Amino acid sequence: MRSVIIAANWKMHTVPAEAAGLAATIAARTADPDVMQVICPPFVALAAVRDALAGTGLAVGAQNVHHETTGAYTGEVSAPMLVGLATWVIVGHSERRRDAGETDELIGRKLQRAWDAGLRPILCVGEQLEDREAGRAEAVVDAQLRGALAEVGAGEDARARFAGLVIAYEPVWAIGTGRNARGADAAAMADAIRATLSRLGVADGGSGVPVLYGGSVTAANIAEFLAEPTIDGALVGGASLKPDEMAGIVGRAAVTARARLAVASGNGVT
Ligand code: 13P
């Protein structure tokens, strides 16, 4: 069965000294064996957060990775450089698509580098507001997935490559706006995402791939998403910098995780 995952994307917030303290505080308030947690601080705080989280069960992720492994790319960070600092990496965030002009093809190469280095990728997809209003949200996300994953899936070791894949559905209009998607819409998108993954040859029709929701998630609205069986957690931005919010979000996720475990093991009350 799929894990319940709460991933924190700190974006361009925190200097290393405060990142370590914040990570330790969040870990102390949230660590729960039934919820997989990942904190993604800025590159320069990865080592400090790794040290702060040692022994807590929380994992560390990077927010980006370069599409080549080495070379003349001033200011960039490659996947092999992240080994030992992080075990997860966010790829294709909409802010990088917007600010760094990242294309689906480039994002696919980043995914490949992440897998090659043994990093677990969180691939972000999501439509713009005009796409949703025009009824093409699912078509946009389908194209993003196919653009990023088509090449990756071509090899005969595709099953192994896709094994650790996590998808974060983050509608662009919901990010940092306080306007979250509705749980039912996110769940419908999760179904559409798995249908695309199935067409791309992902094992078991994509049923093993966790799909997270991201976009203005808070302790007050997380339950709406976790109530959807096809949603496996959240990628949290602004609220992930606030220990009280994280305590609420992860606490709710733990309730969901235990309920799903009980159902899976046949002890669920139906
Ligand atoms: P907010 O939670 O601040 O809307 O950010 C979501 C996000 O982009 C996480 O990657």
mmCIF file of C-alpha atoms and ligand atoms in Angstrom:
data_model
loop_
_atom_site.group_PDB
_atom_site.id
_atom_site.type_symbol
_atom_site.label_atom_id
_atom_site.label_comp_id
_atom_site.label_asym_id
_atom_site.label_seq_id
_atom_site.Cartn_x
_atom_site.Cartn_y
_atom_site.Cartn_z
ATOM 1 C CA MET A 1 0.000 0.000 0.000
ATOM 2 C CA ARG A 2 1.072 3.594 -0.544
ATOM 3 C CA SER A 3 2.699 5.605 2.256
ATOM 4 C CA VAL A 4 1.194 8.809 3.591
ATOM 5 C CA ILE A 5 3.778 11.491 2.841
ATOM 6 C CA ILE A 6 4.098 15.064 4.079
ATOM 7 C CA ALA A 7 6.829 16.981 2.269
ATOM 8 C CA ALA A 8 7.871 20.483 3.310
ATOM 9 C CA ASN A 9 9.128 22.816 0.586
ATOM 10 C CA TRP A 10 10.815 25.708 2.328
ATOM 11 C CA LYS A 11 11.549 27.475 -0.979
ATOM 12 C CA MET A 12 13.954 30.435 -0.556
ATOM 13 C CA HIS A 13 13.414 30.765 3.191
ATOM 14 C CA THR A 14 15.784 30.234 6.137
ATOM 15 C CA VAL A 15 19.543 30.664 6.505
ATOM 16 C CA PRO A 16 21.433 27.538 7.636
ATOM 17 C CA ALA A 17 21.561 28.442 11.334
ATOM 18 C CA GLU A 18 17.814 28.968 11.630
ATOM 19 C CA ALA A 19 17.026 26.048 9.317
ATOM 20 C CA ALA A 20 18.657 23.610 11.722
ATOM 21 C CA GLY A 21 16.629 24.898 14.656
ATOM 22 C CA LEU A 22 13.387 24.937 12.700
ATOM 23 C CA ALA A 23 13.931 21.397 11.431
ATOM 24 C CA ALA A 24 14.672 20.152 14.940
ATOM 25 C CA THR A 25 11.573 21.859 16.323
ATOM 26 C CA ILE A 26 9.347 20.432 13.599
ATOM 27 C CA ALA A 27 10.817 16.953 14.086
ATOM 28 C CA ALA A 28 10.266 17.095 17.838
ATOM 29 C CA ARG A 29 6.635 18.071 17.338
ATOM 30 C CA THR A 30 5.724 15.838 14.434
ATOM 31 C CA ALA A 31 7.847 12.681 14.174
ATOM 32 C CA ASP A 32 5.471 9.743 13.659
ATOM 33 C CA PRO A 33 6.419 6.317 12.373
ATOM 34 C CA ASP A 34 3.279 6.074 10.236
ATOM 35 C CA VAL A 35 3.905 9.264 8.251
ATOM 36 C CA MET A 36 6.792 9.654 5.846
ATOM 37 C CA GLN A 37 8.132 13.175 6.232
ATOM 38 C CA VAL A 38 10.589 15.050 4.053
ATOM 39 C CA ILE A 39 11.964 18.525 4.663
ATOM 40 C CA CYS A 40 13.325 20.348 1.618
ATOM 41 C CA PRO A 41 15.370 23.395 2.691
ATOM 42 C CA PRO A 42 17.519 25.595 0.417
ATOM 43 C CA PHE A 43 20.686 23.906 -0.893
ATOM 44 C CA VAL A 44 22.931 25.798 1.533
ATOM 45 C CA ALA A 45 20.947 24.499 4.516
ATOM 46 C CA LEU A 46 20.903 20.822 3.465
ATOM 47 C CA ALA A 47 23.862 19.827 5.648
ATOM 48 C CA ALA A 48 22.545 21.669 8.688
ATOM 49 C CA VAL A 49 19.073 20.152 8.295
ATOM 50 C CA ARG A 50 20.509 16.685 7.677
ATOM 51 C CA ASP A 51 22.443 16.937 10.957
ATOM 52 C CA ALA A 52 19.454 18.356 12.821
ATOM 53 C CA LEU A 53 17.205 15.526 11.616
ATOM 54 C CA ALA A 54 19.653 12.668 12.239
ATOM 55 C CA GLY A 55 17.871 9.919 14.139
ATOM 56 C CA THR A 56 14.424 11.543 13.930
ATOM 57 C CA GLY A 57 13.056 9.505 11.032
ATOM 58 C CA LEU A 58 12.452 12.642 8.949
ATOM 59 C CA ALA A 59 14.198 12.714 5.575
ATOM 60 C CA VAL A 60 15.910 15.573 3.748
ATOM 61 C CA GLY A 61 15.165 16.634 0.190
ATOM 62 C CA ALA A 62 16.613 19.168 -2.233
ATOM 63 C CA GLN A 63 14.346 21.569 -4.122
ATOM 64 C CA ASN A 64 16.009 21.134 -7.489
ATOM 65 C CA VAL A 65 18.806 19.305 -9.305
ATOM 66 C CA HIS A 66 20.704 19.954 -12.543
ATOM 67 C CA HIS A 67 20.046 17.863 -15.632
ATOM 68 C CA GLU A 68 23.746 17.008 -16.113
ATOM 69 C CA THR A 69 25.995 15.223 -13.647
ATOM 70 C CA THR A 70 29.064 17.434 -14.007
ATOM 71 C CA GLY A 71 30.450 20.177 -16.224
ATOM 72 C CA ALA A 72 30.736 23.904 -16.833
ATOM 73 C CA TYR A 73 27.425 24.966 -15.265
ATOM 74 C CA THR A 74 28.240 27.852 -12.959
ATOM 75 C CA GLY A 75 26.174 27.947 -9.825
ATOM 76 C CA GLU A 76 24.399 24.661 -10.430
ATOM 77 C CA VAL A 77 24.106 21.556 -8.231
ATOM 78 C CA SER A 78 24.150 18.049 -9.689
ATOM 79 C CA ALA A 79 22.562 14.863 -8.394
ATOM 80 C CA PRO A 80 25.862 13.218 -7.342
ATOM 81 C CA MET A 81 26.639 16.337 -5.281
ATOM 82 C CA LEU A 82 23.427 15.825 -3.322
ATOM 83 C CA VAL A 83 24.260 12.271 -2.300
ATOM 84 C CA GLY A 84 24.954 12.281 1.427
ATOM 85 C CA LEU A 85 23.084 15.539 1.897
ATOM 86 C CA ALA A 86 19.620 14.561 0.719
ATOM 87 C CA THR A 87 17.714 11.404 -0.169
ATOM 88 C CA TRP A 88 14.813 13.104 -1.961
ATOM 89 C CA VAL A 89 14.574 15.842 -4.564
ATOM 90 C CA ILE A 90 11.751 18.013 -5.908
ATOM 91 C CA VAL A 91 11.749 18.208 -9.709
ATOM 92 C CA GLY A 92 9.702 20.429 -11.995
ATOM 93 C CA HIS A 93 8.224 22.802 -9.446
ATOM 94 C CA SER A 94 6.016 25.389 -11.147
ATOM 95 C CA GLU A 95 8.168 28.215 -9.763
ATOM 96 C CA ARG A 96 11.135 26.751 -11.650
ATOM 97 C CA ARG A 97 9.059 26.211 -14.777
ATOM 98 C CA ARG A 98 8.103 29.903 -14.478
ATOM 99 C CA ASP A 99 11.405 31.472 -13.316
ATOM 100 C CA ALA A 100 14.002 29.195 -14.899
ATOM 101 C CA GLY A 101 12.060 28.256 -18.024
ATOM 102 C CA GLU A 102 12.196 24.558 -17.241
ATOM 103 C CA THR A 103 10.546 22.443 -19.927
ATOM 104 C CA ASP A 104 9.035 18.997 -19.567
ATOM 105 C CA GLU A 105 11.932 17.555 -21.561
ATOM 106 C CA LEU A 106 14.500 19.167 -19.230
ATOM 107 C CA ILE A 107 12.534 18.004 -16.198
ATOM 108 C CA GLY A 108 12.670 14.470 -17.588
ATOM 109 C CA ARG A 109 16.455 14.688 -17.722
ATOM 110 C CA LYS A 110 16.530 15.913 -14.119
ATOM 111 C CA LEU A 111 14.397 12.949 -13.116
ATOM 112 C CA GLN A 112 16.811 10.621 -14.805
ATOM 113 C CA ARG A 113 19.772 12.170 -12.977
ATOM 114 C CA ALA A 114 17.923 11.866 -9.682
ATOM 115 C CA TRP A 115 17.201 8.187 -10.244
ATOM 116 C CA ASP A 116 20.759 7.504 -11.374
ATOM 117 C CA ALA A 117 22.048 8.992 -8.100
ATOM 118 C CA GLY A 118 19.577 7.054 -5.967
ATOM 119 C CA LEU A 119 17.521 10.114 -5.025
ATOM 120 C CA ARG A 120 13.758 9.755 -4.700
ATOM 121 C CA PRO A 121 12.068 12.334 -6.941
ATOM 122 C CA ILE A 122 8.886 14.288 -6.317
ATOM 123 C CA LEU A 123 7.708 15.353 -9.776
ATOM 124 C CA CYS A 124 5.495 18.451 -9.664
ATOM 125 C CA VAL A 125 2.719 19.003 -12.178
ATOM 126 C CA GLY A 126 -0.201 21.394 -12.287
ATOM 127 C CA GLU A 127 -2.291 23.627 -14.477
ATOM 128 C CA GLN A 128 -2.711 27.401 -14.675
ATOM 129 C CA LEU A 129 -6.024 28.991 -13.743
ATOM 130 C CA GLU A 130 -6.968 29.641 -17.361
ATOM 131 C CA ASP A 131 -6.399 25.948 -18.126
ATOM 132 C CA ARG A 132 -8.797 24.905 -15.382
ATOM 133 C CA GLU A 133 -11.382 27.468 -16.398
ATOM 134 C CA ALA A 134 -11.151 26.273 -19.986
ATOM 135 C CA GLY A 135 -11.641 22.663 -18.919
ATOM 136 C CA ARG A 136 -8.165 21.536 -19.940
ATOM 137 C CA ALA A 137 -6.542 20.971 -16.550
ATOM 138 C CA GLU A 138 -6.267 17.217 -17.026
ATOM 139 C CA ALA A 139 -4.931 17.580 -20.570
ATOM 140 C CA VAL A 140 -2.212 19.966 -19.351
ATOM 141 C CA VAL A 141 -1.124 17.637 -16.574
ATOM 142 C CA ASP A 142 -1.233 14.647 -18.924
ATOM 143 C CA ALA A 143 1.109 16.488 -21.308
ATOM 144 C CA GLN A 144 3.460 17.443 -18.456
ATOM 145 C CA LEU A 145 3.696 13.831 -17.315
ATOM 146 C CA ARG A 146 4.208 12.452 -20.797
ATOM 147 C CA GLY A 147 6.781 15.132 -21.583
ATOM 148 C CA ALA A 148 8.811 14.392 -18.476
ATOM 149 C CA LEU A 149 8.409 10.617 -18.298
ATOM 150 C CA ALA A 150 8.191 9.354 -21.869
ATOM 151 C CA GLU A 151 11.927 8.984 -22.355
ATOM 152 C CA VAL A 152 12.527 7.722 -18.854
ATOM 153 C CA GLY A 153 9.992 4.997 -19.384
ATOM 154 C CA ALA A 154 11.457 3.812 -22.642
ATOM 155 C CA GLY A 155 14.155 1.557 -21.216
ATOM 156 C CA GLU A 156 13.609 -2.002 -20.123
ATOM 157 C CA ASP A 157 14.420 -1.088 -16.525
ATOM 158 C CA ALA A 158 11.439 1.277 -16.451
ATOM 159 C CA ARG A 159 9.757 -0.654 -13.674
ATOM 160 C CA ALA A 160 12.720 -0.164 -11.379
ATOM 161 C CA ARG A 161 13.147 3.468 -12.377
ATOM 162 C CA PHE A 162 9.551 4.372 -11.689
ATOM 163 C CA ALA A 163 9.556 2.475 -8.413
ATOM 164 C CA GLY A 164 10.202 5.424 -6.106
ATOM 165 C CA LEU A 165 8.311 8.019 -8.105
ATOM 166 C CA VAL A 166 6.089 10.478 -6.232
ATOM 167 C CA ILE A 167 3.846 12.957 -8.061
ATOM 168 C CA ALA A 168 2.828 16.270 -6.510
ATOM 169 C CA TYR A 169 -0.249 17.804 -8.090
ATOM 170 C CA GLU A 170 0.118 21.526 -7.504
ATOM 171 C CA PRO A 171 -2.367 23.705 -9.386
ATOM 172 C CA VAL A 172 -0.425 26.889 -10.059
ATOM 173 C CA TRP A 173 -3.337 29.126 -9.061
ATOM 174 C CA ALA A 174 -3.401 27.516 -5.599
ATOM 175 C CA ILE A 175 0.277 28.043 -4.765
ATOM 176 C CA GLY A 176 0.886 30.771 -2.211
ATOM 177 C CA THR A 177 -2.527 32.281 -2.839
ATOM 178 C CA GLY A 178 -4.508 30.957 0.114
ATOM 179 C CA ARG A 179 -6.942 29.564 -2.447
ATOM 180 C CA ASN A 180 -6.660 25.791 -2.225
ATOM 181 C CA ALA A 181 -8.207 23.364 -4.681
ATOM 182 C CA ARG A 182 -11.220 21.341 -3.604
ATOM 183 C CA GLY A 183 -10.453 17.867 -2.343
ATOM 184 C CA ALA A 184 -12.747 16.288 -4.937
ATOM 185 C CA ASP A 185 -10.986 18.097 -7.791
ATOM 186 C CA ALA A 186 -7.568 17.028 -6.503
ATOM 187 C CA ALA A 187 -8.811 13.450 -6.227
ATOM 188 C CA ALA A 188 -10.139 13.528 -9.796
ATOM 189 C CA MET A 189 -6.746 14.778 -10.936
ATOM 190 C CA ALA A 190 -5.015 11.974 -9.008
ATOM 191 C CA ASP A 191 -7.124 9.470 -10.983
ATOM 192 C CA ALA A 192 -6.188 11.202 -14.225
ATOM 193 C CA ILE A 193 -2.505 11.182 -13.234
ATOM 194 C CA ARG A 194 -2.558 7.439 -12.579
ATOM 195 C CA ALA A 195 -4.353 6.850 -15.880
ATOM 196 C CA THR A 196 -1.501 8.639 -17.662
ATOM 197 C CA LEU A 197 1.110 6.722 -15.666
ATOM 198 C CA SER A 198 -0.614 3.505 -16.648
ATOM 199 C CA ARG A 199 -0.461 4.463 -20.328
ATOM 200 C CA LEU A 200 3.259 5.211 -19.881
ATOM 201 C CA GLY A 201 3.867 1.692 -18.636
ATOM 202 C CA VAL A 202 4.222 2.352 -14.933
ATOM 203 C CA ALA A 203 3.797 -0.856 -12.984
ATOM 204 C CA ASP A 204 0.311 -1.815 -11.779
ATOM 205 C CA GLY A 205 -1.354 1.048 -13.602
ATOM 206 C CA GLY A 206 0.303 3.615 -11.387
ATOM 207 C CA SER A 207 -1.591 2.347 -8.357
ATOM 208 C CA GLY A 208 1.624 2.199 -6.338
ATOM 209 C CA VAL A 209 2.680 5.783 -7.078
ATOM 210 C CA PRO A 210 1.883 8.237 -4.256
ATOM 211 C CA VAL A 211 0.102 11.382 -5.432
ATOM 212 C CA LEU A 212 0.394 14.425 -3.159
ATOM 213 C CA TYR A 213 -1.618 17.618 -3.298
ATOM 214 C CA GLY A 214 0.144 20.985 -2.994
ATOM 215 C CA GLY A 215 -1.179 24.536 -2.973
ATOM 216 C CA SER A 216 -2.118 26.535 0.136
ATOM 217 C CA VAL A 217 -2.242 23.445 2.346
ATOM 218 C CA THR A 218 -2.729 24.257 6.039
ATOM 219 C CA ALA A 219 -3.631 22.442 9.225
ATOM 220 C CA ALA A 220 -7.175 23.688 8.660
ATOM 221 C CA ASN A 221 -7.666 22.180 5.197
ATOM 222 C CA ILE A 222 -5.394 19.104 5.098
ATOM 223 C CA ALA A 223 -8.249 16.810 6.175
ATOM 224 C CA GLU A 224 -10.197 17.614 3.005
ATOM 225 C CA PHE A 225 -7.377 16.192 0.899
ATOM 226 C CA LEU A 226 -6.563 13.217 3.086
ATOM 227 C CA ALA A 227 -10.247 12.256 3.069
ATOM 228 C CA GLU A 228 -9.714 11.333 -0.581
ATOM 229 C CA PRO A 229 -8.364 7.773 -0.842
ATOM 230 C CA THR A 230 -6.448 8.619 -4.010
ATOM 231 C CA ILE A 231 -4.500 11.456 -2.322
ATOM 232 C CA ASP A 232 -1.519 10.278 -0.289
ATOM 233 C CA GLY A 233 -0.363 13.435 1.435
ATOM 234 C CA ALA A 234 0.793 16.947 0.708
ATOM 235 C CA LEU A 235 3.640 19.091 -0.531
ATOM 236 C CA VAL A 236 3.441 22.061 1.798
ATOM 237 C CA GLY A 237 4.971 25.488 1.180
ATOM 238 C CA GLY A 238 4.277 28.443 3.451
ATOM 239 C CA ALA A 239 2.710 26.443 6.273
ATOM 240 C CA SER A 240 5.730 24.144 6.439
ATOM 241 C CA LEU A 241 7.770 26.965 7.995
ATOM 242 C CA LYS A 242 5.402 27.078 10.983
ATOM 243 C CA PRO A 243 5.767 24.323 13.612
ATOM 244 C CA ASP A 244 2.172 24.711 14.799
ATOM 245 C CA GLU A 245 0.889 24.225 11.255
ATOM 246 C CA MET A 246 3.156 21.245 10.697
ATOM 247 C CA ALA A 247 2.030 19.675 13.955
ATOM 248 C CA GLY A 248 -1.570 19.940 12.775
ATOM 249 C CA ILE A 249 -0.848 18.709 9.258
ATOM 250 C CA VAL A 250 1.253 15.722 10.285
ATOM 251 C CA GLY A 251 -1.082 14.894 13.163
ATOM 252 C CA ARG A 252 -3.958 14.631 10.712
ATOM 253 C CA ALA A 253 -1.803 12.625 8.304
ATOM 254 C CA ALA A 254 -1.006 10.161 11.094
ATOM 255 C CA VAL A 255 -4.706 9.590 11.733
ATOM 256 C CA THR A 256 -5.225 8.922 8.030
ATOM 257 C CA ALA A 257 -2.185 6.654 7.808
ATOM 258 C CA ARG A 258 -3.366 4.510 10.710
ATOM 259 C CA ALA A 259 -6.883 4.290 9.315
ATOM 260 C CA ARG A 260 -5.565 3.186 5.928
ATOM 261 C CA LEU A 261 -3.232 0.660 7.559
ATOM 262 C CA ALA A 262 -6.145 -0.776 9.524
ATOM 263 C CA VAL A 263 -8.243 -1.138 6.374
ATOM 264 C CA ALA A 264 -5.355 -2.706 4.489
ATOM 265 C CA SER A 265 -4.768 -5.250 7.224
ATOM 266 C CA GLY A 266 -8.454 -6.134 7.375
ATOM 267 C CA ASN A 267 -9.182 -4.537 10.720
ATOM 268 C CA GLY A 268 -10.989 -1.551 9.360
ATOM 269 C CA VAL A 269 -14.498 -0.706 10.449
ATOM 270 C CA THR A 270 -16.513 -0.522 7.262
HETATM 271 P P1 13P B 1 2.092 26.978 -0.592
HETATM 272 O O1 13P B 1 1.760 25.861 0.378
HETATM 273 O O2 13P B 1 2.804 28.116 0.057
HETATM 274 O O3 13P B 1 0.898 27.374 -1.389
HETATM 275 O O4 13P B 1 3.157 26.352 -1.621
HETATM 276 C C1 13P B 1 2.869 25.151 -2.231
HETATM 277 C C2 13P B 1 4.070 24.703 -2.957
HETATM 278 O O5 13P B 1 4.453 25.280 -3.958
HETATM 279 C C3 13P B 1 4.805 23.555 -2.416
HETATM 280 O O6 13P B 1 5.771 23.096 -3.319
#
